[in-house]
Coordinates of C-alpha atoms in Angstrom, one line a residue:
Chain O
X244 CA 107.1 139.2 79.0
X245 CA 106.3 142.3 80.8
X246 CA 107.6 142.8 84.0
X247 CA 105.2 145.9 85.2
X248 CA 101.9 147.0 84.1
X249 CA 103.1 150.0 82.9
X250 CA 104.8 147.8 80.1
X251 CA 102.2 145.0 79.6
X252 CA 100.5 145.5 76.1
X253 CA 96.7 145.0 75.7
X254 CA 95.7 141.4 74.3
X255 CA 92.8 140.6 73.0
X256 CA 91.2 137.1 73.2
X257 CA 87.6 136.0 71.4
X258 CA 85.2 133.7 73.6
X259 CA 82.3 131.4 72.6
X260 CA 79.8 134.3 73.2
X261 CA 81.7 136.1 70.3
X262 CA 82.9 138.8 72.2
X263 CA 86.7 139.9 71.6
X264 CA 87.8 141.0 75.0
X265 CA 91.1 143.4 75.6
X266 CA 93.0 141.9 79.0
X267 CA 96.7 142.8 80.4
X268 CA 98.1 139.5 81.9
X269 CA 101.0 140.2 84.5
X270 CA 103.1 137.9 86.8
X271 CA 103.3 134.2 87.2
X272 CA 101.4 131.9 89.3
X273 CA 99.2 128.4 89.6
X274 CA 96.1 129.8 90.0
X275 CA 96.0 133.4 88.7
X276 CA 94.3 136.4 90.0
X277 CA 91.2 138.2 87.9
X278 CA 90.4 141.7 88.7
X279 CA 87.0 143.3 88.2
X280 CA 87.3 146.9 87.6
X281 CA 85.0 149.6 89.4
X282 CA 82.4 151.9 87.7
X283 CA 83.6 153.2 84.4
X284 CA 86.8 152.1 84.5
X285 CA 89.1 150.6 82.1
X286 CA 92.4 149.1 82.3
X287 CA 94.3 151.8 82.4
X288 CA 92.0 152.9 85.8
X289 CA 93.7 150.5 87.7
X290 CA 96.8 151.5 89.6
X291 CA 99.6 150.6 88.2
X292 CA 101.6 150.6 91.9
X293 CA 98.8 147.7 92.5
X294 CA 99.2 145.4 90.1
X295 CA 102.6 145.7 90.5
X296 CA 102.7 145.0 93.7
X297 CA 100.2 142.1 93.6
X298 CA 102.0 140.5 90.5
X299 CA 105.4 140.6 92.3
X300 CA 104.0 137.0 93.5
X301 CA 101.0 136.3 91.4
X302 CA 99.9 136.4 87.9
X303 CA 97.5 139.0 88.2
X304 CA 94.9 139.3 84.8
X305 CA 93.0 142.7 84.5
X306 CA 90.7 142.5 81.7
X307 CA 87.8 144.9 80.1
X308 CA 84.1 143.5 80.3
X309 CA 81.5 143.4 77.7
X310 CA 81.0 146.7 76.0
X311 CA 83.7 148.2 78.6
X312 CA 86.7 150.0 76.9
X313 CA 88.5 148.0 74.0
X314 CA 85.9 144.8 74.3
X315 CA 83.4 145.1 72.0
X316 CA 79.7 144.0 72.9
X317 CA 77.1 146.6 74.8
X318 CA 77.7 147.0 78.2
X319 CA 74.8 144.6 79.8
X320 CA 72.7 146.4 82.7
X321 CA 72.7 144.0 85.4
X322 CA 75.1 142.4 87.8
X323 CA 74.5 139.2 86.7
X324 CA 74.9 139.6 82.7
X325 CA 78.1 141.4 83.4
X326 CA 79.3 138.0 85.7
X327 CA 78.1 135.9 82.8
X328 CA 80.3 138.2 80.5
X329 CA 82.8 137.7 83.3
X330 CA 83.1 134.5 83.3
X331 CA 82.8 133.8 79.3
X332 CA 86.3 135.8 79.3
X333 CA 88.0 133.5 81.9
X334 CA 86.4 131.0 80.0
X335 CA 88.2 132.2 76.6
X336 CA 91.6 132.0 78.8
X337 CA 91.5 128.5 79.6
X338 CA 91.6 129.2 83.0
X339 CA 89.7 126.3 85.7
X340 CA 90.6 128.0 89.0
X341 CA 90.9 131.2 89.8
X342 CA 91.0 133.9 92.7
X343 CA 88.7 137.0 92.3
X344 CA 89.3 140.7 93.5
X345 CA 86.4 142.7 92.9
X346 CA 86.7 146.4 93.3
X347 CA 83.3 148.4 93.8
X348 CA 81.0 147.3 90.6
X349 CA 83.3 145.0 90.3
X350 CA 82.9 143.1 93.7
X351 CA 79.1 143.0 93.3
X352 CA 80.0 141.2 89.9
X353 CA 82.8 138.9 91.9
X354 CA 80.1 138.0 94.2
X355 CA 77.7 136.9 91.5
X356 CA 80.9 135.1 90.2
X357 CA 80.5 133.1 93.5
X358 CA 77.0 132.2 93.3
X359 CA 76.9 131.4 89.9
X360 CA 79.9 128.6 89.0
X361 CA 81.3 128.5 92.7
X362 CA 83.6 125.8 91.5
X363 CA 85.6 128.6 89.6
X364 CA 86.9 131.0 92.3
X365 CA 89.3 129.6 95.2
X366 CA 89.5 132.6 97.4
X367 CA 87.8 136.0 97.0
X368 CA 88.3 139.8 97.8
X369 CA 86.0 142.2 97.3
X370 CA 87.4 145.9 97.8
X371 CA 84.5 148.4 98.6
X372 CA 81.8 146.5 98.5
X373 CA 78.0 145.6 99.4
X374 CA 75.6 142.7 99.4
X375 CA 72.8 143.1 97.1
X376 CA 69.7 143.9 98.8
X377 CA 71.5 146.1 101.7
X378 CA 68.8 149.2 102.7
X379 CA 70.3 152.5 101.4
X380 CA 72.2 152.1 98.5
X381 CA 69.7 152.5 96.0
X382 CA 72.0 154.5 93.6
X383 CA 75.0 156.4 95.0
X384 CA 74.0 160.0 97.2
X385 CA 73.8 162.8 94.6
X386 CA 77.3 163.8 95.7
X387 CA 79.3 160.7 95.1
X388 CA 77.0 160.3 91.5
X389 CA 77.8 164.0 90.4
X390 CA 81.2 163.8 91.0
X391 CA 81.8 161.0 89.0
X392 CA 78.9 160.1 87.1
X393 CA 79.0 162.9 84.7
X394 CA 79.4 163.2 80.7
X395 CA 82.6 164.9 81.1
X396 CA 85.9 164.1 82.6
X397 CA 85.9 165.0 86.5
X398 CA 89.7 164.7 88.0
X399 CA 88.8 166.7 91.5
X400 CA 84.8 164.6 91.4
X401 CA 87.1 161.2 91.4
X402 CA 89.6 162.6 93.8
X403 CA 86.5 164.1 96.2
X404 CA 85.0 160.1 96.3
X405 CA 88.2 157.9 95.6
X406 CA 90.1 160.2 98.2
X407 CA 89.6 161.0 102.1
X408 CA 89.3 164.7 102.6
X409 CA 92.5 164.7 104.9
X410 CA 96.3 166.5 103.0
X411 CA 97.6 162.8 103.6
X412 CA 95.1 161.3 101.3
X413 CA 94.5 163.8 99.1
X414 CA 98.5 163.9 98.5
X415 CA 98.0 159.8 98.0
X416 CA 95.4 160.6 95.3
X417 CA 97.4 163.1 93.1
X418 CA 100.1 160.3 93.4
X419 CA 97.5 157.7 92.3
X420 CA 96.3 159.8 89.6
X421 CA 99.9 160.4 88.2
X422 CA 100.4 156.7 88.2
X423 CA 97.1 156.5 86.0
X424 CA 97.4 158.8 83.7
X425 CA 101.0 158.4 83.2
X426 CA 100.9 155.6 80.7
X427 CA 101.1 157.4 77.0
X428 CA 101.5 154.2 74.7
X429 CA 98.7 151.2 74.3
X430 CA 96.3 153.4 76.4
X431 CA 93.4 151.8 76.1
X432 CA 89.4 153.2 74.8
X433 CA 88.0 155.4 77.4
X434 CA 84.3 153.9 78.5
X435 CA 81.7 155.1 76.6
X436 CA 78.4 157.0 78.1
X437 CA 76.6 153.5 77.1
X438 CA 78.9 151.9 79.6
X439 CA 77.9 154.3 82.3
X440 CA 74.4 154.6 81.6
X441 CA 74.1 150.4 82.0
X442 CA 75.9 150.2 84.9
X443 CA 73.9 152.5 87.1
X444 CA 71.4 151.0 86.3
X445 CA 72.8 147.4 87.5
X446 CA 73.8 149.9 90.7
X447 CA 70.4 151.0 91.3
X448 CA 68.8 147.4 90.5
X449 CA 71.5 145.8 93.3
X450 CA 70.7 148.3 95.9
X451 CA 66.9 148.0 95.7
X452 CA 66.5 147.3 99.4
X453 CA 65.5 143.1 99.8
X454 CA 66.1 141.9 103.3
X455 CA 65.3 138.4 102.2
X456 CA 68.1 139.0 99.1
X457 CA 70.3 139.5 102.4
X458 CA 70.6 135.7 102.5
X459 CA 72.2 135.4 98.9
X460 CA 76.0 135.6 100.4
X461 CA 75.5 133.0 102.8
X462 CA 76.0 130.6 100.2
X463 CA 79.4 132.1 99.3
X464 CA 80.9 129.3 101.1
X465 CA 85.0 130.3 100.2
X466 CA 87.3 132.3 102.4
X467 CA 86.7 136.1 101.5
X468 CA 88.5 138.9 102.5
X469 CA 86.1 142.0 103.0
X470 CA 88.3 145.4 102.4
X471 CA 87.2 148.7 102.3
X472 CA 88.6 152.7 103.2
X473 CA 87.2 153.7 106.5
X474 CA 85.1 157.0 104.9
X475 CA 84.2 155.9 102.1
X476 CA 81.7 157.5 100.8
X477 CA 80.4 155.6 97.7
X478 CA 79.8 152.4 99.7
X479 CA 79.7 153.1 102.8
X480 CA 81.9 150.9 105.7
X481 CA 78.7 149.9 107.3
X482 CA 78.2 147.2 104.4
X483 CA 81.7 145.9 104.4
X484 CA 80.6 144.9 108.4
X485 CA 77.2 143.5 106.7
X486 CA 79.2 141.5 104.4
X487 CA 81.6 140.4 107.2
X488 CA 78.3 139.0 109.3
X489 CA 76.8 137.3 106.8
X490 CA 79.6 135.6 104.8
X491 CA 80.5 132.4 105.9
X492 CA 83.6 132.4 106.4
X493 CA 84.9 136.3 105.7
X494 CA 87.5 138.8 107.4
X495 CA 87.7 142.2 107.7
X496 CA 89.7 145.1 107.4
X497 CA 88.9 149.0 106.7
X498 CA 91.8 150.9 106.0
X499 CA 92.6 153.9 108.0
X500 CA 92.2 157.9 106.5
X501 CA 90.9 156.7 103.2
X502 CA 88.0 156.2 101.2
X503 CA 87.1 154.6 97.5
X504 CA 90.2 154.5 96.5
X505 CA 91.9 152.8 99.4
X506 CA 93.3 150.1 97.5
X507 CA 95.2 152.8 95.5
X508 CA 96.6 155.0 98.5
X509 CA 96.8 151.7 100.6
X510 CA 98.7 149.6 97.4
X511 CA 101.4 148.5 99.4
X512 CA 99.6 147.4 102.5
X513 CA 96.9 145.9 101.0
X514 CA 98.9 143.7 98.1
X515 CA 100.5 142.4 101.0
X516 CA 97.3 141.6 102.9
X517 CA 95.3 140.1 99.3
X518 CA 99.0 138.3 98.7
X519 CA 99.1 136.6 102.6
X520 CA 95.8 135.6 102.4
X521 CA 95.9 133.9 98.5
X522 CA 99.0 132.5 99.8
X523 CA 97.4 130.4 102.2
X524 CA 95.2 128.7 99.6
X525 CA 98.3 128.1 97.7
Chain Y
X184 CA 76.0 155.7 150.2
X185 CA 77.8 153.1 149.1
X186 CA 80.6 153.8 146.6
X187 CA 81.7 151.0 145.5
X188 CA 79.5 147.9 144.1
X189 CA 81.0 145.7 147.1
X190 CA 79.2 147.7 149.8
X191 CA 76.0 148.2 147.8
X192 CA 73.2 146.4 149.4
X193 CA 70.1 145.2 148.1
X194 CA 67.0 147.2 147.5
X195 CA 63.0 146.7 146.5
X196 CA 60.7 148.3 144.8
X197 CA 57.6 147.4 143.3
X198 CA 56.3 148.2 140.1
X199 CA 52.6 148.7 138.5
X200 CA 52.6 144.7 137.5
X201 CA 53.2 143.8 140.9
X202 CA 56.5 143.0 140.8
X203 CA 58.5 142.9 143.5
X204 CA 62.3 143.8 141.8
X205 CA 65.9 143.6 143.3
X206 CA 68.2 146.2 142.2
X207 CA 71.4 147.9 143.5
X208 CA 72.2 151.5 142.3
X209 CA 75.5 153.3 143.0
X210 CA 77.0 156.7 141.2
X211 CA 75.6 160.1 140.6
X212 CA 74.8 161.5 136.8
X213 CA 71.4 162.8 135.3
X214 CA 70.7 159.9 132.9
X215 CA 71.3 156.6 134.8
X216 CA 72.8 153.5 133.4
X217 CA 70.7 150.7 133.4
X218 CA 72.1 147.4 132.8
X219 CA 70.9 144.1 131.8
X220 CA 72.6 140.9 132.7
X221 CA 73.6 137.6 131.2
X222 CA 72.0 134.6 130.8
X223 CA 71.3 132.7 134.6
X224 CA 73.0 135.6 136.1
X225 CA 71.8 137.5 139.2
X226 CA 73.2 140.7 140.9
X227 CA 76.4 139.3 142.1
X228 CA 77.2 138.1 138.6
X229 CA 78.4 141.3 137.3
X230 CA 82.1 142.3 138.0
X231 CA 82.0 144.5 140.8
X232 CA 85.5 145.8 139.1
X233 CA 83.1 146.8 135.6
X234 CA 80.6 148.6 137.8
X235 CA 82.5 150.4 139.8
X236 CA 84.9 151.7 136.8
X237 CA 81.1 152.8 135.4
X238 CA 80.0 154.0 138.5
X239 CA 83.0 156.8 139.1
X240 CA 81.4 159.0 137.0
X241 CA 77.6 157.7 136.6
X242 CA 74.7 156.3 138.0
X243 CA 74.7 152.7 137.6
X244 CA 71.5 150.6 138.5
X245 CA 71.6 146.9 138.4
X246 CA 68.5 144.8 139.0
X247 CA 67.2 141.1 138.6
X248 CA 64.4 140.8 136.1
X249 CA 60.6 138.8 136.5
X250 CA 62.0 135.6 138.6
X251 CA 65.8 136.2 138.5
X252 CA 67.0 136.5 141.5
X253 CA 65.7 137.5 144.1
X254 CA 62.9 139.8 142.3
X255 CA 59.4 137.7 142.3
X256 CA 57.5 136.2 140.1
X257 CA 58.2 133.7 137.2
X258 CA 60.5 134.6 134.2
X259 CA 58.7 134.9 131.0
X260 CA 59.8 132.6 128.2
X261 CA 60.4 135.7 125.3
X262 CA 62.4 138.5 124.9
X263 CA 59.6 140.7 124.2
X264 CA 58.1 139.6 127.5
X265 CA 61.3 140.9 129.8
X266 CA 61.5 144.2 127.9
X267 CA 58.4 145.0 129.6
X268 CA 59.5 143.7 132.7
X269 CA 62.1 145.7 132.4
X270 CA 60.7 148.8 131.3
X271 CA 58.4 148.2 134.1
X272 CA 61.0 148.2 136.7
X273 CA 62.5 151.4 134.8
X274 CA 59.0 152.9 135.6
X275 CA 59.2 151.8 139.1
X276 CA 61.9 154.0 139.8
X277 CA 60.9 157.3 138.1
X278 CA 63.3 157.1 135.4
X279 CA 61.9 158.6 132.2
X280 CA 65.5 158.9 130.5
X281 CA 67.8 156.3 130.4
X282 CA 70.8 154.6 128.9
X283 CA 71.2 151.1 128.7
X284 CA 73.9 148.4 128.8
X285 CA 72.6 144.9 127.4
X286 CA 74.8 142.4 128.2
X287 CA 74.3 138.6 125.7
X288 CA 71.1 138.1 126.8
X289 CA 70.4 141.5 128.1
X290 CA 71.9 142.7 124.9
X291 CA 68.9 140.9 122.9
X292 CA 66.3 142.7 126.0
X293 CA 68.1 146.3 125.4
X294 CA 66.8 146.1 121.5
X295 CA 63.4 144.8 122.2
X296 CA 63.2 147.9 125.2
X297 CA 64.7 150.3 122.1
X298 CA 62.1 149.1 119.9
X299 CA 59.2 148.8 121.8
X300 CA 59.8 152.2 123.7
X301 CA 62.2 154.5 121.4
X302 CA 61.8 157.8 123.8
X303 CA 63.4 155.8 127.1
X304 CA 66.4 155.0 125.6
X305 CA 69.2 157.9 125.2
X306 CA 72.0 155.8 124.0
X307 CA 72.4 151.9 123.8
X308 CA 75.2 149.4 124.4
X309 CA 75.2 145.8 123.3
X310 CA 77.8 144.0 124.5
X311 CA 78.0 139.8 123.0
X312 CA 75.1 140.8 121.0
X313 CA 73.3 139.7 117.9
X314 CA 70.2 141.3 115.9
X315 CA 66.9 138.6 116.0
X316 CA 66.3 136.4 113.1
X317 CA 70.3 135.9 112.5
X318 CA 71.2 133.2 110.8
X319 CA 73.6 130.3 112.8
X320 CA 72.5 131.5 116.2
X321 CA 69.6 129.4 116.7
X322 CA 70.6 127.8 120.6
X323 CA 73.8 127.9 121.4
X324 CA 77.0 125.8 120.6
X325 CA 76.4 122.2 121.8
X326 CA 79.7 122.5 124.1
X327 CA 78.6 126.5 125.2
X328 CA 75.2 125.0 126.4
X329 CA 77.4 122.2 127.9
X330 CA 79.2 124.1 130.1
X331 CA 76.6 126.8 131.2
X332 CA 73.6 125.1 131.0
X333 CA 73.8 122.5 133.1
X334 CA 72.0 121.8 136.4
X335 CA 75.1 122.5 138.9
X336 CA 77.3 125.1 138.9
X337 CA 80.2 124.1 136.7
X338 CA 83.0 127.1 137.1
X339 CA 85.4 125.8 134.9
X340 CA 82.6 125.4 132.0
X341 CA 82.1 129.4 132.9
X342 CA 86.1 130.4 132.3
X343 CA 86.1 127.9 129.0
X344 CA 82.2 130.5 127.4
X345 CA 83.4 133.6 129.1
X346 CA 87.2 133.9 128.6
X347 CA 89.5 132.6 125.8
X348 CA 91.5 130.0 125.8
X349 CA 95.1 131.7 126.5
X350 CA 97.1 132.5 129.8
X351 CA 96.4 135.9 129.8
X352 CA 92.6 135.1 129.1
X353 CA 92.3 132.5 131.6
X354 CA 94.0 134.9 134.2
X355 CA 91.7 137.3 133.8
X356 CA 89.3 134.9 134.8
X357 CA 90.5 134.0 137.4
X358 CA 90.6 137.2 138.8
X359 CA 86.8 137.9 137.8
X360 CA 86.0 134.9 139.3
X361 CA 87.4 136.2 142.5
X362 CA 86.0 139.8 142.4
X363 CA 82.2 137.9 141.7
X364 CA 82.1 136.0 144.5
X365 CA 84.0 137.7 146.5
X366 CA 81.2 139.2 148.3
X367 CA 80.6 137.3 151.2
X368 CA 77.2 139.9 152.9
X369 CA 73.9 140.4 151.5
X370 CA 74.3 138.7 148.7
X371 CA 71.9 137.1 145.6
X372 CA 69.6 135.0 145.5
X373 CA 71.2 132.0 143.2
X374 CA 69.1 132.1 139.8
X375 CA 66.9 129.2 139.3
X376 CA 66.0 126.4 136.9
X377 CA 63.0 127.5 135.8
X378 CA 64.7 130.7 134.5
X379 CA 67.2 128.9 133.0
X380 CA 64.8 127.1 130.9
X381 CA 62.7 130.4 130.0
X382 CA 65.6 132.4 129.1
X383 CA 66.9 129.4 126.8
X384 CA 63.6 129.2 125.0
X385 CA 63.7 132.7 124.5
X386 CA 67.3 132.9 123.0
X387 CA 66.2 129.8 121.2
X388 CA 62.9 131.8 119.3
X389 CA 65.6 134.8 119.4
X390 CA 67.6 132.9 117.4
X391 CA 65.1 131.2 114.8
X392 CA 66.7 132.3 111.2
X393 CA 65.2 134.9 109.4
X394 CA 66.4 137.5 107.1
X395 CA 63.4 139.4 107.0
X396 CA 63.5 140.0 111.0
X397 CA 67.3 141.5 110.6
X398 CA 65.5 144.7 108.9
X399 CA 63.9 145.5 112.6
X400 CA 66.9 147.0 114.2
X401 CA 67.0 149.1 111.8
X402 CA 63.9 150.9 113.5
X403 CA 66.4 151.6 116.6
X404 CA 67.6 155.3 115.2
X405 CA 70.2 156.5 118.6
X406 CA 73.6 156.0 118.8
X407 CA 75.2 152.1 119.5
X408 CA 77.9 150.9 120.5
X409 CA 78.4 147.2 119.6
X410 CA 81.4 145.7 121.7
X411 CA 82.6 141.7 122.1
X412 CA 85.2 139.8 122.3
X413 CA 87.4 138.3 119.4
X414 CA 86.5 134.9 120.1
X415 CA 83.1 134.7 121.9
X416 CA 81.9 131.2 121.3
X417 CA 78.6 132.1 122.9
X418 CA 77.3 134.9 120.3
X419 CA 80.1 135.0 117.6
X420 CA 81.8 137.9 116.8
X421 CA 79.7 138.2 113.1
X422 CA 76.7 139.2 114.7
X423 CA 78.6 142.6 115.9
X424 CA 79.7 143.1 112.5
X425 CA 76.1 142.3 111.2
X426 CA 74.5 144.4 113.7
X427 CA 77.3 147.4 113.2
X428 CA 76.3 146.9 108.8
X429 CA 72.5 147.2 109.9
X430 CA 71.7 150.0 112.7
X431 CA 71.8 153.1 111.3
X432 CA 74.0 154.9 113.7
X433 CA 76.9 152.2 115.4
X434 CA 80.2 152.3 116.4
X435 CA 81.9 148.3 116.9
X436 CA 85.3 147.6 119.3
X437 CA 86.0 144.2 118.9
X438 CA 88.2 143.0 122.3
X439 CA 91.8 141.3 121.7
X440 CA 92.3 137.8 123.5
X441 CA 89.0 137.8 125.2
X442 CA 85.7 136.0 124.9
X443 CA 82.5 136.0 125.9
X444 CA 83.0 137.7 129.4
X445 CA 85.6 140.6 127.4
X446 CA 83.6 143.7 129.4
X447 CA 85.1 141.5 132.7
X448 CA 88.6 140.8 131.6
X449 CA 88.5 144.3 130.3
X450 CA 86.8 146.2 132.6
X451 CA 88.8 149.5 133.0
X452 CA 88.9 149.5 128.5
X453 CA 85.6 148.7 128.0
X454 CA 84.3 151.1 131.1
X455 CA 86.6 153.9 129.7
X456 CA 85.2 153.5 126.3
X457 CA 81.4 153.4 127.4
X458 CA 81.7 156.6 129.5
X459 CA 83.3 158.1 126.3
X460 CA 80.3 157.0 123.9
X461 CA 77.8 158.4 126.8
X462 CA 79.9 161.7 127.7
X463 CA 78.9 162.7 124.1
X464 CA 75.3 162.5 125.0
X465 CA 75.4 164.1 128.5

């Protein structure tokens, strides 16, 4: 079995709605931990110094939704498709009980996770994140979108949103970025423009501004831990303090002289702060 | 002049509704600092240790609102209704630029001034604060109301809402208890029963849930700063976090080992940090 993600081969598993989903499955634990991977990511996008750190202790299980990467299937254009997709895939693992961490896209998924079979998740973490309805994040400002929602590759566009604009975060990103794009074998399919197009779309459909919709995450009734880089500028902090007021039962913590990416520049700090508070549901 | 909130007496004015209204006013700078006090508190209820750490480098003006007091009339059972008391009082005195300092109850009459007259206000500060319509808020804790509601005075119900339930807490508390009555000349009128029942209805309608009425503070466009205690049991600390994810321009200090009453136990902080976020204005 592989002991680091930069050594854990791609599987592939098929689930009831015929979909053959590629996964990485790392670590050992009773109730494993499923990532949800941010806006046109794939599984190499997620730090390897992360998973690493979070599968010291856990078994962590990053997988590729539908139409994402090496999954096959068309990459669905709303949050709550791509939670249905979601959970097919944990479905297709056998798995009864899990804990979530949802990073950008992929906590807006987590949450609909929640809401939709809320006997599945035990604890929940959603990294950069927003409640649906919240007033100005109808699509991302042209900015954060043009740096990195364009056809072609943009290393300094995902550096310019994922990083703070300080030498100590910048330096954190080109780390980041080496850990990424280090792994040369079992890479896995870039994301297609498909993938892209669809999930702006579920972006823009989540941040049409609903107060009423506001109400939604007060049913999340599980312990969530609410994480986000103090300038970020994709989703802003202000909506990981919305989140804190209206979850149930939530804490919060914004990481300091970072932004997107904070759970990449941040790994160590905040595997141990996802693994302490997991570990008390344990 | 007095110069320090100990030896500031007592003075009238009357205002355009006919109001008779007891204020105290102490410190020199161009915008005043008007502040708003607590549920079934009068003058003497604000730490003369807060005011004075205010007062060293502004104008400070405290003053009982419609039937607190010793200012006449009856208080009105909404907060809509003392926001124009209050502004009527602000009138009174010339003042056509202001900041303000709500204070639980005050905090909920500071938004309502905000958003009923936008020009008066310069800069806000809601201290144990909570936006209208929040959900969870609607009256208070049945052992909050227990121990500040009642028809006596009940001290020790006061320490248990306003400080938290450690040593160094309950010390504090002490102390503030000592500094507020203290003052042994010219002092309050004792608040009455009738304005305890007004001012509960009106943090009871305050508090009637609805998501659609957390969009209105959005409408207050000048800078906040949202500041409570870690463990308020009064107005939990969520409803700082929910109004820092909803105004669009806040800034939120959560207080360690303090409670409702943090702005007492913390007086010299919380004073320091308020002249800072009013400096930048001046």
């Amino acid at each position: 079995m592989a002991s680091t993600q930069a050594q854990a081969t791609t599987q592939r598993v098929t689930a009831e709605n015929g979909i053959e989903y590629a996964y990485r499955d790392l670590g050992e634990s009773e109730v494993p931990l499923v990532l949800l991977q941010h806006f046109r990511g794939n599984l190499d996008n997620w730090d390897p110094a992360l998973i690493d750190a979070l599968a010291a202790e856990r078994r962590v299980v990053t997988f590729d939704n539908v139409g994402v990467g090496a999954t096959s299937g068309t990459t669905p254009n709303t949050i709550e498709a791509m939670a249905h997709d979601a959970i097919a895939f944990v479905d297709a693992l056998g798995l009864e009980r899990i804990d979530l961490l949802g990073f950008s896209i992929g906590s807006f998924v987590a949450q609909e996770i929640v809401l939709i079979r809320p006997d599945l998740p035990r604890r929940v973490v959603l990294a950069s994140s927003a409640p649906q309805g919240a007033p100005g994040m109808h699509g991302w400002a042209p900015d954060v979108i043009g740096a990195v929602g364009g056809r072609e590759p943009n290393p300094q566009g995902y550096l310019d949103v994922f990083f703070a604009h300080t030498d100590s975060s910048r330096e954190a990103g080109n780390a980041a970025a080496q850990r990424i794009f280090g792994r040369t074998t079992d890479r896995d399919e870039p994301t297609s423009w498909q993938t892209r197009q669809a999930q702006y779309d579920a972006v823009a459909d989540w941040g049409i501004p609903n107060y009423a919709l506001l109400e939604r995450v007060t049913a999340m009734d599980l312990p969530v831990f609410v994480a986000n880089g103090d300038s970020d500028p994709m989703i802003l902090p202000r909506y990981s303090h919305l989140l804190a007021g209206l979850l149930p039962e939530a804490r919060l913590k914004l990481y300091p002289d970072s932004a997107h990416g904070f759970l990449f520049q941040h790994h160590e700090d905040f595997a141990a702060d996802v693994r302490a508070f997991l570990e008390e549901a344990d």
